[in-house]
mmCIF file of C-alpha atoms in Angstrom:
data_model
loop_
_atom_site.group_PDB
_atom_site.id
_atom_site.type_symbol
_atom_site.label_atom_id
_atom_site.label_comp_id
_atom_site.label_asym_id
_atom_site.label_seq_id
_atom_site.Cartn_x
_atom_site.Cartn_y
_atom_site.Cartn_z
ATOM 1 C CA UNK A 107 15.619 -15.549 -15.125
ATOM 2 C CA UNK A 108 13.086 -12.690 -14.645
ATOM 3 C CA UNK A 109 10.783 -14.077 -17.384
ATOM 4 C CA UNK A 110 10.881 -17.633 -15.964
ATOM 5 C CA UNK A 111 10.148 -16.610 -12.432
ATOM 6 C CA UNK A 112 7.261 -14.338 -13.569
ATOM 7 C CA UNK A 113 5.805 -17.327 -15.561
ATOM 8 C CA UNK A 114 6.280 -19.542 -12.410
ATOM 9 C CA UNK A 115 4.337 -17.034 -10.448
ATOM 10 C CA UNK A 116 1.548 -16.578 -12.923
ATOM 11 C CA UNK A 117 1.311 -20.561 -13.485
ATOM 12 C CA UNK A 118 0.683 -20.725 -9.613
ATOM 13 C CA UNK A 119 -3.046 -20.858 -9.438
ATOM 14 C CA UNK A 120 -3.283 -19.072 -6.070
ATOM 15 C CA UNK A 121 -1.021 -16.424 -7.104
ATOM 16 C CA UNK A 122 -2.541 -15.994 -10.260
ATOM 17 C CA UNK A 123 -6.142 -15.681 -8.922
ATOM 18 C CA UNK A 124 -4.766 -12.989 -6.369
ATOM 19 C CA UNK A 125 -3.214 -11.014 -8.965
ATOM 20 C CA UNK A 126 -6.356 -11.200 -11.148
ATOM 21 C CA UNK A 127 -8.468 -9.994 -8.084
ATOM 22 C CA UNK A 128 -5.962 -7.028 -7.518
ATOM 23 C CA UNK A 129 -6.318 -6.046 -11.158
ATOM 24 C CA UNK A 130 -10.325 -6.259 -11.060
ATOM 25 C CA UNK A 131 -10.778 -4.552 -7.765
ATOM 26 C CA UNK A 132 -7.956 -2.137 -8.369
ATOM 27 C CA UNK A 133 -9.602 -0.479 -11.186
ATOM 28 C CA UNK A 134 -12.838 0.264 -9.263
ATOM 29 C CA UNK A 135 -10.802 1.302 -6.299
ATOM 30 C CA UNK A 136 -8.600 3.707 -8.094
ATOM 31 C CA UNK A 137 -11.689 5.305 -9.781
ATOM 32 C CA UNK A 138 -13.336 5.685 -6.512
ATOM 33 C CA UNK A 139 -10.261 7.138 -4.718
ATOM 34 C CA UNK A 140 -10.398 9.915 -7.271
ATOM 35 C CA UNK A 141 -14.080 10.543 -7.541
ATOM 36 C CA UNK A 142 -14.698 10.392 -3.541
ATOM 37 C CA UNK A 143 -13.075 13.807 -2.801
ATOM 38 C CA UNK A 144 -14.608 15.516 -6.035
ATOM 39 C CA UNK A 145 -18.024 13.955 -4.892
ATOM 40 C CA UNK A 146 -17.826 15.506 -1.396
ATOM 41 C CA UNK A 147 -16.779 18.713 -2.799
ATOM 42 C CA UNK A 148 -19.616 19.108 -5.472
ATOM 43 C CA UNK A 149 -22.052 18.313 -2.467
ATOM 44 C CA UNK A 150 -20.853 20.375 -0.122
ATOM 45 C CA UNK A 151 -18.390 23.083 -1.457
ATOM 46 C CA UNK A 152 -15.946 22.298 1.210
ATOM 47 C CA UNK A 153 -12.253 21.690 0.374
ATOM 48 C CA UNK A 154 -11.628 20.498 4.019
ATOM 49 C CA UNK A 155 -14.421 17.857 3.820
ATOM 50 C CA UNK A 156 -13.200 16.884 0.373
ATOM 51 C CA UNK A 157 -9.805 16.187 1.869
ATOM 52 C CA UNK A 158 -11.271 14.246 4.728
ATOM 53 C CA UNK A 159 -12.717 11.871 2.210
ATOM 54 C CA UNK A 160 -9.266 10.470 1.422
ATOM 55 C CA UNK A 161 -8.580 10.536 5.178
ATOM 56 C CA UNK A 162 -11.653 8.595 5.951
ATOM 57 C CA UNK A 163 -10.197 5.651 3.799
ATOM 58 C CA UNK A 164 -6.836 5.824 5.609
ATOM 59 C CA UNK A 165 -8.540 5.855 9.282
ATOM 60 C CA UNK A 166 -8.787 2.132 9.667
ATOM 61 C CA UNK A 167 -5.133 1.604 9.213
ATOM 62 C CA UNK A 168 -4.780 3.012 12.635
ATOM 63 C CA UNK A 169 -6.313 0.000 14.189
ATOM 64 C CA UNK A 170 -4.522 -2.353 11.875
ATOM 65 C CA UNK A 171 -3.430 -4.787 14.703
ATOM 66 C CA UNK A 172 -7.025 -5.449 15.913
ATOM 67 C CA UNK A 173 -8.405 -5.879 12.277
ATOM 68 C CA UNK A 174 -5.442 -8.275 11.705
ATOM 69 C CA UNK A 175 -6.487 -10.250 14.747
ATOM 70 C CA UNK A 176 -9.838 -10.745 13.016
ATOM 71 C CA UNK A 177 -8.180 -11.918 9.838
ATOM 72 C CA UNK A 178 -6.075 -14.756 12.243
ATOM 73 C CA UNK A 179 -9.296 -15.924 13.579
ATOM 74 C CA UNK A 180 -11.396 -16.291 10.235
ATOM 75 C CA UNK A 181 -10.864 -18.574 7.440
ATOM 76 C CA UNK A 182 -9.089 -16.410 4.790
ATOM 77 C CA UNK A 183 -10.950 -17.359 1.855
ATOM 78 C CA UNK A 184 -14.387 -16.790 3.276
ATOM 79 C CA UNK A 185 -13.010 -13.473 4.733
ATOM 80 C CA UNK A 186 -12.007 -12.376 1.208
ATOM 81 C CA UNK A 187 -15.261 -13.387 -0.489
ATOM 82 C CA UNK A 188 -17.296 -11.995 2.288
ATOM 83 C CA UNK A 189 -15.483 -8.628 2.356
ATOM 84 C CA UNK A 190 -15.768 -8.106 -1.107
ATOM 85 C CA UNK A 191 -19.473 -8.809 -1.306
ATOM 86 C CA UNK A 192 -20.142 -6.560 1.689
ATOM 87 C CA UNK A 193 -18.201 -3.727 0.087
ATOM 88 C CA UNK A 194 -20.194 -4.232 -3.043
ATOM 89 C CA UNK A 195 -23.507 -3.785 -1.327
ATOM 90 C CA UNK A 196 -22.192 -0.779 0.734
ATOM 91 C CA UNK A 197 -21.056 1.034 -2.415
ATOM 92 C CA UNK A 198 -24.277 0.379 -4.191
ATOM 93 C CA UNK A 199 -26.078 2.261 -1.503
ATOM 94 C CA UNK A 200 -24.139 5.219 -2.257
ATOM 95 C CA UNK A 201 -26.566 5.952 -5.231
ATOM 96 C CA UNK A 202 -28.621 7.483 -2.343
ATOM 97 C CA UNK A 203 -26.312 10.292 -1.841
ATOM 98 C CA UNK A 204 -27.443 13.136 -3.836
ATOM 99 C CA UNK A 205 -27.187 16.203 -1.509
ATOM 100 C CA UNK A 206 -25.055 17.758 1.210
ATOM 101 C CA UNK A 207 -27.255 16.257 4.149
ATOM 102 C CA UNK A 208 -26.464 12.761 2.975
ATOM 103 C CA UNK A 209 -22.677 12.962 2.541
ATOM 104 C CA UNK A 210 -22.345 11.288 5.930
ATOM 105 C CA UNK A 211 -23.512 7.820 4.330
ATOM 106 C CA UNK A 212 -20.456 8.470 1.826
ATOM 107 C CA UNK A 213 -17.999 8.966 4.743
ATOM 108 C CA UNK A 214 -19.305 5.976 6.633
ATOM 109 C CA UNK A 215 -18.791 3.730 3.640
ATOM 110 C CA UNK A 216 -15.174 5.125 3.068
ATOM 111 C CA UNK A 217 -14.313 4.296 6.486
ATOM 112 C CA UNK A 218 -15.601 0.665 5.993
ATOM 113 C CA UNK A 219 -13.638 0.625 2.567
ATOM 114 C CA UNK A 220 -10.618 1.218 4.415
ATOM 115 C CA UNK A 221 -11.318 -1.342 6.964
ATOM 116 C CA UNK A 222 -12.032 -4.036 4.423
ATOM 117 C CA UNK A 223 -8.800 -3.373 2.752
ATOM 118 C CA UNK A 224 -6.785 -3.810 5.888
ATOM 119 C CA UNK A 225 -8.637 -7.200 6.555
ATOM 120 C CA UNK A 226 -8.126 -8.384 2.990
ATOM 121 C CA UNK A 227 -4.475 -7.351 2.854
ATOM 122 C CA UNK A 228 -3.951 -9.557 6.183
ATOM 123 C CA UNK A 229 -5.890 -12.512 4.838
ATOM 124 C CA UNK A 230 -4.223 -12.474 1.583
ATOM 125 C CA UNK A 231 -0.865 -12.251 2.921
ATOM 126 C CA UNK A 232 -1.507 -15.443 5.041
ATOM 127 C CA UNK A 233 -2.976 -17.475 2.038
ATOM 128 C CA UNK A 234 -0.127 -16.156 -0.226
ATOM 129 C CA UNK A 235 2.721 -17.124 2.243
ATOM 130 C CA UNK A 236 1.210 -20.506 2.556
ATOM 131 C CA UNK A 237 0.751 -21.253 -1.161
ATOM 132 C CA UNK A 238 3.461 -19.414 -3.038
ATOM 133 C CA UNK A 239 7.080 -20.845 -3.114
ATOM 134 C CA UNK A 240 9.018 -18.742 -0.504
ATOM 135 C CA UNK A 241 11.773 -17.986 -3.331
ATOM 136 C CA UNK A 242 8.880 -16.444 -5.548
ATOM 137 C CA UNK A 243 7.275 -14.170 -2.940
ATOM 138 C CA UNK A 244 9.288 -11.412 -3.984
ATOM 139 C CA UNK A 245 8.296 -11.814 -7.500
ATOM 140 C CA UNK A 246 4.616 -11.993 -6.364
ATOM 141 C CA UNK A 247 4.600 -8.840 -4.279
ATOM 142 C CA UNK A 248 6.417 -7.033 -7.149
ATOM 143 C CA UNK A 249 3.813 -8.107 -9.619
ATOM 144 C CA UNK A 250 1.171 -7.074 -7.159
ATOM 145 C CA UNK A 251 2.748 -3.603 -6.971
ATOM 146 C CA UNK A 252 2.732 -3.654 -10.689
ATOM 147 C CA UNK A 253 -0.788 -4.616 -10.988
ATOM 148 C CA UNK A 254 -1.982 -1.986 -8.511
ATOM 149 C CA UNK A 255 0.094 0.871 -9.989
ATOM 150 C CA UNK A 256 -0.947 -0.122 -13.519
ATOM 151 C CA UNK A 257 -4.626 0.367 -12.404
ATOM 152 C CA UNK A 258 -3.830 3.773 -11.025
ATOM 153 C CA UNK A 259 -2.646 4.711 -14.370
ATOM 154 C CA UNK A 260 -5.745 3.939 -16.198
ATOM 155 C CA UNK A 261 -8.737 4.020 -13.695
ATOM 156 C CA UNK A 262 -8.584 7.659 -12.509
ATOM 157 C CA UNK A 263 -9.184 8.863 -16.208
ATOM 158 C CA UNK A 264 -12.278 6.323 -16.522
ATOM 159 C CA UNK A 265 -13.408 7.539 -13.054
ATOM 160 C CA UNK A 266 -13.269 10.965 -13.985
ATOM 161 C CA UNK A 267 -14.998 10.684 -17.279
ATOM 162 C CA UNK A 268 -17.765 8.402 -15.571
ATOM 163 C CA UNK A 269 -18.225 11.074 -12.870
ATOM 164 C CA UNK A 270 -18.423 13.952 -15.166
ATOM 165 C CA UNK A 271 -21.056 12.319 -17.480
ATOM 166 C CA UNK A 272 -23.132 10.413 -14.745
ATOM 167 C CA UNK A 273 -22.069 11.527 -11.367
ATOM 168 C CA UNK A 274 -20.810 9.837 -8.355
ATOM 169 C CA UNK A 275 -23.287 7.084 -8.039
ATOM 170 C CA UNK A 276 -22.162 5.746 -11.380
ATOM 171 C CA UNK A 277 -18.501 5.495 -10.144
ATOM 172 C CA UNK A 278 -19.626 3.686 -7.047
ATOM 173 C CA UNK A 279 -21.696 1.103 -9.047
ATOM 174 C CA UNK A 280 -18.583 0.596 -11.253
ATOM 175 C CA UNK A 281 -16.551 -0.078 -7.969
ATOM 176 C CA UNK A 282 -19.357 -2.147 -6.524
ATOM 177 C CA UNK A 283 -19.199 -4.250 -9.650
ATOM 178 C CA UNK A 284 -15.333 -4.569 -9.468
ATOM 179 C CA UNK A 285 -15.936 -5.957 -5.807
ATOM 180 C CA UNK A 286 -18.325 -8.467 -7.011
ATOM 181 C CA UNK A 287 -16.019 -9.745 -9.709
ATOM 182 C CA UNK A 288 -13.036 -9.910 -7.063
ATOM 183 C CA UNK A 289 -15.427 -11.898 -4.874
ATOM 184 C CA UNK A 290 -15.942 -14.571 -7.685
ATOM 185 C CA UNK A 291 -12.348 -14.768 -8.362
ATOM 186 C CA UNK A 292 -11.540 -15.242 -4.691
ATOM 187 C CA UNK A 293 -14.307 -18.012 -4.524
ATOM 188 C CA UNK A 294 -11.899 -20.100 -6.916
ATOM 189 C CA UNK A 295 -8.957 -19.877 -4.165
ATOM 190 C CA UNK A 296 -8.170 -22.936 -2.366
ATOM 191 C CA UNK A 297 -9.122 -22.962 1.350
ATOM 192 C CA UNK A 298 -5.965 -24.327 3.160
ATOM 193 C CA UNK A 299 -6.138 -25.267 6.758
ATOM 194 C CA UNK A 300 -4.466 -22.852 9.136
ATOM 195 C CA UNK A 301 -3.144 -23.504 12.649
ATOM 196 C CA UNK A 302 -4.992 -21.636 15.257
ATOM 197 C CA UNK A 303 -3.214 -18.861 16.932
ATOM 198 C CA UNK A 304 -1.737 -19.850 20.341
ATOM 199 C CA UNK A 305 -1.470 -16.549 21.951
ATOM 200 C CA UNK A 306 -3.385 -15.792 25.211
ATOM 201 C CA UNK A 307 -6.381 -13.321 25.353
ATOM 202 C CA UNK A 308 -4.065 -10.460 26.589
ATOM 203 C CA UNK A 309 -1.695 -11.220 23.898
ATOM 204 C CA UNK A 310 -4.128 -11.062 20.896
ATOM 205 C CA UNK A 311 -3.461 -7.458 19.927
ATOM 206 C CA UNK A 312 0.199 -7.315 20.669
ATOM 207 C CA UNK A 313 1.276 -10.496 18.891
ATOM 208 C CA UNK A 314 1.806 -8.674 15.590
ATOM 209 C CA UNK A 315 3.940 -5.981 17.439
ATOM 210 C CA UNK A 316 5.901 -8.531 19.190
ATOM 211 C CA UNK A 317 6.761 -10.468 16.093
ATOM 212 C CA UNK A 318 7.942 -7.353 14.169
ATOM 213 C CA UNK A 319 9.769 -5.856 17.124
ATOM 214 C CA UNK A 320 11.297 -9.290 18.072
ATOM 215 C CA UNK A 321 12.633 -10.178 14.701
ATOM 216 C CA UNK A 322 16.089 -9.167 13.673
ATOM 217 C CA UNK A 323 14.995 -9.223 10.004
ATOM 218 C CA UNK A 324 11.585 -7.440 10.209
ATOM 219 C CA UNK A 325 12.487 -4.783 12.895
ATOM 220 C CA UNK A 326 15.189 -2.755 10.860
ATOM 221 C CA UNK A 327 13.109 -3.147 7.551
ATOM 222 C CA UNK A 328 9.744 -1.857 8.934
ATOM 223 C CA UNK A 329 11.424 0.917 11.120
ATOM 224 C CA UNK A 330 13.515 2.044 8.095
ATOM 225 C CA UNK A 331 10.135 1.886 5.881
ATOM 226 C CA UNK A 332 8.294 3.873 8.571
ATOM 227 C CA UNK A 333 10.816 6.834 8.265
ATOM 228 C CA UNK A 334 10.695 6.554 4.536
ATOM 229 C CA UNK A 335 7.108 6.776 4.343
ATOM 230 C CA UNK A 336 7.081 9.748 6.761
ATOM 231 C CA UNK A 337 9.516 11.503 4.080
ATOM 232 C CA UNK A 338 7.189 10.414 1.316
ATOM 233 C CA UNK A 339 4.169 11.981 2.904
ATOM 234 C CA UNK A 340 6.142 15.294 3.251
ATOM 235 C CA UNK A 341 7.360 14.894 -0.354
ATOM 236 C CA UNK A 342 3.656 14.445 -1.485
ATOM 237 C CA UNK A 343 2.335 17.435 0.324
ATOM 238 C CA UNK A 344 4.943 19.449 -1.370
ATOM 239 C CA UNK A 345 3.796 18.250 -4.871
ATOM 240 C CA UNK A 346 1.570 21.354 -5.594
ATOM 241 C CA UNK A 347 3.971 23.750 -4.444
ATOM 242 C CA UNK A 348 6.645 22.214 -6.713
ATOM 243 C CA UNK A 349 4.229 22.471 -9.584
ATOM 244 C CA UNK A 350 2.999 25.950 -8.996
ATOM 245 C CA UNK A 351 5.871 27.871 -7.302
ATOM 246 C CA UNK A 352 8.873 25.931 -8.795
ATOM 247 C CA UNK A 353 7.828 24.764 -12.223
ATOM 248 C CA UNK A 354 5.170 27.666 -12.952
ATOM 249 C CA UNK A 355 2.506 25.077 -14.248
ATOM 250 C CA UNK A 356 -1.006 24.708 -13.496
ATOM 251 C CA UNK A 357 -2.068 22.103 -10.821
ATOM 252 C CA UNK A 358 -3.326 19.716 -13.645
ATOM 253 C CA UNK A 359 0.339 19.308 -14.348
ATOM 254 C CA UNK A 360 0.670 17.162 -11.056
ATOM 255 C CA UNK A 361 -1.280 14.351 -13.100
ATOM 256 C CA UNK A 362 1.721 14.178 -15.427
ATOM 257 C CA UNK A 363 4.036 13.802 -12.615
ATOM 258 C CA UNK A 364 1.844 11.026 -11.109
ATOM 259 C CA UNK A 365 1.724 9.316 -14.380
ATOM 260 C CA UNK A 366 5.414 9.137 -14.511
ATOM 261 C CA UNK A 367 5.682 8.137 -11.126
ATOM 262 C CA UNK A 368 3.297 5.287 -11.486
ATOM 263 C CA UNK A 369 5.141 3.984 -14.738
ATOM 264 C CA UNK A 370 8.305 3.629 -12.569
ATOM 265 C CA UNK A 371 6.414 1.513 -10.032
ATOM 266 C CA UNK A 372 5.090 -0.635 -12.827
ATOM 267 C CA UNK A 373 8.613 -0.982 -13.996
ATOM 268 C CA UNK A 374 10.356 -1.815 -10.690
ATOM 269 C CA UNK A 375 7.299 -4.374 -10.112
ATOM 270 C CA UNK A 376 8.938 -6.811 -12.674
ATOM 271 C CA UNK A 377 12.414 -6.348 -11.539
ATOM 272 C CA UNK A 378 11.884 -6.810 -7.724
ATOM 273 C CA UNK A 379 11.816 -10.470 -7.261
ATOM 274 C CA UNK A 380 15.123 -11.050 -9.441
ATOM 275 C CA UNK A 381 16.796 -8.145 -7.390
ATOM 276 C CA UNK A 382 15.544 -9.709 -3.979
ATOM 277 C CA UNK A 383 17.410 -12.989 -5.090
ATOM 278 C CA UNK A 384 20.549 -11.339 -5.733
ATOM 279 C CA UNK A 385 20.680 -8.742 -3.133
ATOM 280 C CA UNK A 386 20.409 -8.884 0.758
ATOM 281 C CA UNK A 387 16.943 -7.461 1.595
ATOM 282 C CA UNK A 388 18.764 -4.525 3.487
ATOM 283 C CA UNK A 389 20.686 -3.449 0.621
ATOM 284 C CA UNK A 390 17.810 -3.691 -1.911
ATOM 285 C CA UNK A 391 15.570 -1.611 0.477
ATOM 286 C CA UNK A 392 18.570 0.829 1.168
ATOM 287 C CA UNK A 393 19.329 1.267 -2.435
ATOM 288 C CA UNK A 394 15.352 2.028 -3.100
ATOM 289 C CA UNK A 395 15.405 4.538 -0.282
ATOM 290 C CA UNK A 396 18.683 6.129 -1.543
ATOM 291 C CA UNK A 397 17.132 6.593 -5.000
ATOM 292 C CA UNK A 398 13.946 8.271 -3.284
ATOM 293 C CA UNK A 399 16.084 10.353 -1.405
ATOM 294 C CA UNK A 400 18.015 11.971 -4.312
ATOM 295 C CA UNK A 401 14.719 12.263 -6.201
ATOM 296 C CA UNK A 402 13.298 14.175 -3.384
ATOM 297 C CA UNK A 403 16.123 16.611 -3.079
ATOM 298 C CA UNK A 404 16.247 17.079 -6.873
ATOM 299 C CA UNK A 405 12.510 18.139 -6.889
ATOM 300 C CA UNK A 406 13.748 21.641 -5.304
ATOM 301 C CA UNK A 407 15.363 22.311 -8.801
ATOM 302 C CA UNK A 408 13.236 24.386 -11.077
ATOM 303 C CA UNK A 409 13.502 22.298 -14.175
ATOM 304 C CA UNK A 410 10.698 20.058 -15.911
ATOM 305 C CA UNK A 411 13.170 17.576 -17.080
ATOM 306 C CA UNK A 412 14.612 17.180 -13.536
ATOM 307 C CA UNK A 413 11.046 17.086 -12.114
ATOM 308 C CA UNK A 414 9.978 14.334 -14.632
ATOM 309 C CA UNK A 415 13.000 12.411 -13.786
ATOM 310 C CA UNK A 416 12.762 12.712 -9.998
ATOM 311 C CA UNK A 417 8.973 11.388 -10.308
ATOM 312 C CA UNK A 418 10.122 8.355 -12.267
ATOM 313 C CA UNK A 419 12.836 7.838 -9.599
ATOM 314 C CA UNK A 420 10.468 8.100 -6.628
ATOM 315 C CA UNK A 421 8.316 5.600 -8.587
ATOM 316 C CA UNK A 422 10.985 3.135 -8.706
ATOM 317 C CA UNK A 423 12.560 3.706 -5.357
ATOM 318 C CA UNK A 424 9.596 3.837 -2.945
ATOM 319 C CA UNK A 425 7.936 0.564 -3.873
ATOM 320 C CA UNK A 426 11.207 -1.225 -3.049
ATOM 321 C CA UNK A 427 10.492 -0.479 0.688
ATOM 322 C CA UNK A 428 7.134 -1.808 0.701
ATOM 323 C CA UNK A 429 7.861 -4.910 -1.544
ATOM 324 C CA UNK A 430 10.941 -5.875 0.819
ATOM 325 C CA UNK A 431 9.096 -5.343 3.984
ATOM 326 C CA UNK A 432 5.916 -7.529 3.024
ATOM 327 C CA UNK A 433 8.184 -10.154 1.474
ATOM 328 C CA UNK A 434 9.961 -10.349 4.771
ATOM 329 C CA UNK A 435 6.682 -10.520 6.700
ATOM 330 C CA UNK A 436 5.402 -13.250 4.577
ATOM 331 C CA UNK A 437 8.688 -15.481 5.048
ATOM 332 C CA UNK A 438 9.433 -14.786 8.495
ATOM 333 C CA UNK A 439 6.097 -14.892 10.401
ATOM 334 C CA UNK A 440 4.458 -18.062 11.622
ATOM 335 C CA UNK A 441 0.974 -18.609 9.933
ATOM 336 C CA UNK A 442 -0.831 -18.368 13.275
ATOM 337 C CA UNK A 443 -0.053 -14.677 13.723
ATOM 338 C CA UNK A 444 0.539 -13.571 9.831
ATOM 339 C CA UNK A 445 -2.527 -11.811 9.612
ATOM 340 C CA UNK A 446 -1.791 -9.656 12.704
ATOM 341 C CA UNK A 447 1.938 -9.126 11.721
ATOM 342 C CA UNK A 448 0.958 -8.094 8.199
ATOM 343 C CA UNK A 449 -1.649 -5.622 9.562
ATOM 344 C CA UNK A 450 0.837 -4.150 12.217
ATOM 345 C CA UNK A 451 3.592 -3.679 9.577
ATOM 346 C CA UNK A 452 1.059 -2.082 7.336
ATOM 347 C CA UNK A 453 0.173 0.284 10.078
ATOM 348 C CA UNK A 454 3.626 1.152 10.961
ATOM 349 C CA UNK A 455 4.392 1.719 7.395
ATOM 350 C CA UNK A 456 1.405 3.795 6.362
ATOM 351 C CA UNK A 457 0.346 5.733 9.248
ATOM 352 C CA UNK A 458 3.554 8.061 9.218
ATOM 353 C CA UNK A 459 2.623 8.579 5.410
ATOM 354 C CA UNK A 460 -0.877 10.050 6.274
ATOM 355 C CA UNK A 461 0.380 11.782 9.430
ATOM 356 C CA UNK A 462 3.127 13.676 7.338
ATOM 357 C CA UNK A 463 0.558 14.550 4.697
ATOM 358 C CA UNK A 464 -1.371 16.570 7.229
ATOM 359 C CA UNK A 465 1.798 17.960 8.709
ATOM 360 C CA UNK A 466 3.399 19.013 5.322
ATOM 361 C CA UNK A 467 0.361 20.983 4.438
ATOM 362 C CA UNK A 468 1.354 23.194 7.208
ATOM 363 C CA UNK A 469 5.117 23.187 6.820
ATOM 364 C CA UNK A 470 5.191 24.286 3.198
ATOM 365 C CA UNK A 471 3.209 27.242 4.349
ATOM 366 C CA UNK A 472 6.348 28.062 6.699
ATOM 367 C CA UNK A 473 9.177 26.521 4.807
ATOM 368 C CA UNK A 474 10.557 27.118 1.252
ATOM 369 C CA UNK A 475 10.441 23.936 -0.699
ATOM 370 C CA UNK A 476 14.005 24.720 -1.875
ATOM 371 C CA UNK A 477 14.873 24.067 1.798
ATOM 372 C CA UNK A 478 12.297 21.470 2.873
ATOM 373 C CA UNK A 479 12.668 19.070 0.003
ATOM 374 C CA UNK A 480 16.637 18.842 0.394
ATOM 375 C CA UNK A 481 16.093 18.301 4.222
ATOM 376 C CA UNK A 482 13.580 15.631 3.611
ATOM 377 C CA UNK A 483 15.990 13.968 1.095
ATOM 378 C CA UNK A 484 18.752 14.116 3.492
ATOM 379 C CA UNK A 485 16.925 12.330 6.263
ATOM 380 C CA UNK A 486 15.812 9.519 3.820
ATOM 381 C CA UNK A 487 19.487 9.043 2.796
ATOM 382 C CA UNK A 488 20.547 8.732 6.402
ATOM 383 C CA UNK A 489 17.888 6.290 6.945
ATOM 384 C CA UNK A 490 19.287 4.343 4.069
ATOM 385 C CA UNK A 491 22.780 4.683 5.286
ATOM 386 C CA UNK A 492 21.784 3.370 8.733
ATOM 387 C CA UNK A 493 19.833 0.516 7.261
ATOM 388 C CA UNK A 494 22.964 -0.852 5.306
ATOM 389 C CA UNK A 495 25.244 -0.279 8.261
ATOM 390 C CA UNK A 496 23.582 -3.003 10.024
ATOM 391 C CA UNK A 497 23.130 -5.906 7.743
ATOM 392 C CA UNK A 498 22.921 -8.788 10.029
ATOM 393 C CA UNK A 499 19.901 -10.833 9.797
ATOM 394 C CA UNK A 500 18.848 -11.665 6.244
ATOM 395 C CA UNK A 501 15.930 -13.385 4.924
ATOM 396 C CA UNK A 502 18.403 -15.450 2.752
ATOM 397 C CA UNK A 503 19.420 -17.025 5.991
ATOM 398 C CA UNK A 504 16.209 -18.787 5.980
ATOM 399 C CA UNK A 505 14.898 -18.861 2.254
ATOM 400 C CA UNK A 506 12.451 -21.678 2.546
ATOM 401 C CA UNK A 507 10.563 -20.863 5.671
ATOM 402 C CA UNK A 508 9.637 -18.661 8.580
ATOM 403 C CA UNK A 509 12.196 -18.342 11.661
ATOM 404 C CA UNK A 510 11.122 -19.057 15.095
ATOM 405 C CA UNK A 511 9.317 -16.178 16.520
ATOM 406 C CA UNK A 512 8.680 -14.603 19.969
ATOM 407 C CA UNK A 513 5.061 -14.449 19.093
ATOM 408 C CA UNK A 514 5.021 -18.291 19.098
ATOM 409 C CA UNK A 515 6.428 -18.710 22.511
#
């Protein structure tokens, strides 16, 4: 069944093209994600500015609902092609960044980078929801996660090697080329007509929020996901303390743990679709959160085998939250506000992670990880229990199309 559903998704022209675009652009993005911080550090010598390079990519998520409104107003195919080409041009301009006084250009492009991905994710959600069989959306989102995580396993090594040999400009050109290829793939997508949004001017920015909050399916999934991603940020901030203080390894060992986590995410990408057809979404999500929670708590133990197993479990459990939430958004949301709703859900899921990464950096200096990590795991486990406790409102109650939404009224 898993194989046949995967084949059906891959045979769907729209789904196949999207997955190809994810693979192509994901390679360049993963390489650039690593190189950006190293590039800033080498130019300025500042660890703080290097950390801000990654934050610059996250920053546009804060205005996700506004960017989602733009995605709802523009034709999805043209938005995808145009965004990819604009980013290719901006990245090519980074070849001019060769000194500390030009690092501002790198930061400006990184902010635009983040904004482009919010826009493109919103446009993609609308196009996919209208083209892919509703029963296969879970399979598609699982395969999309698998493709993205697979590139994270391969591209950083290529990016690091390219940076070491030719510098940051070469990595930027590699990423620019990946955007050009992705634009070419997106140009092959069909361009379905979409109903115009029927919200008033005052309701433009809040339509996505009202859709999420007013849905008995979306609200609990997104709220549970927000808490889980907050815990994930705290867990991520503690990683180097685990590697150094608990396991006694050099910081490079974190790369091994990241690779194992990525392998877990690739594996769950194949299983997500079949599991979502067999389990209520809340149960599927809660199981992923519970696995993540146990893994985070186990990271407090000073054993390599436990650390590796915990990383694999985090890689399996955490994507379940994101896959289920995005599948729910695509199934339950009317096309006219899908861009805003997808962007709003993404903001609610990702902002807690970014905030917790910053807060966690301070917490680990004050709280022993042997105390902090079990507490974080307990909070996530409580979230899973609360999610299962209220199982009313399933996607399986409406498997073939979106339910009526307050955003339409």
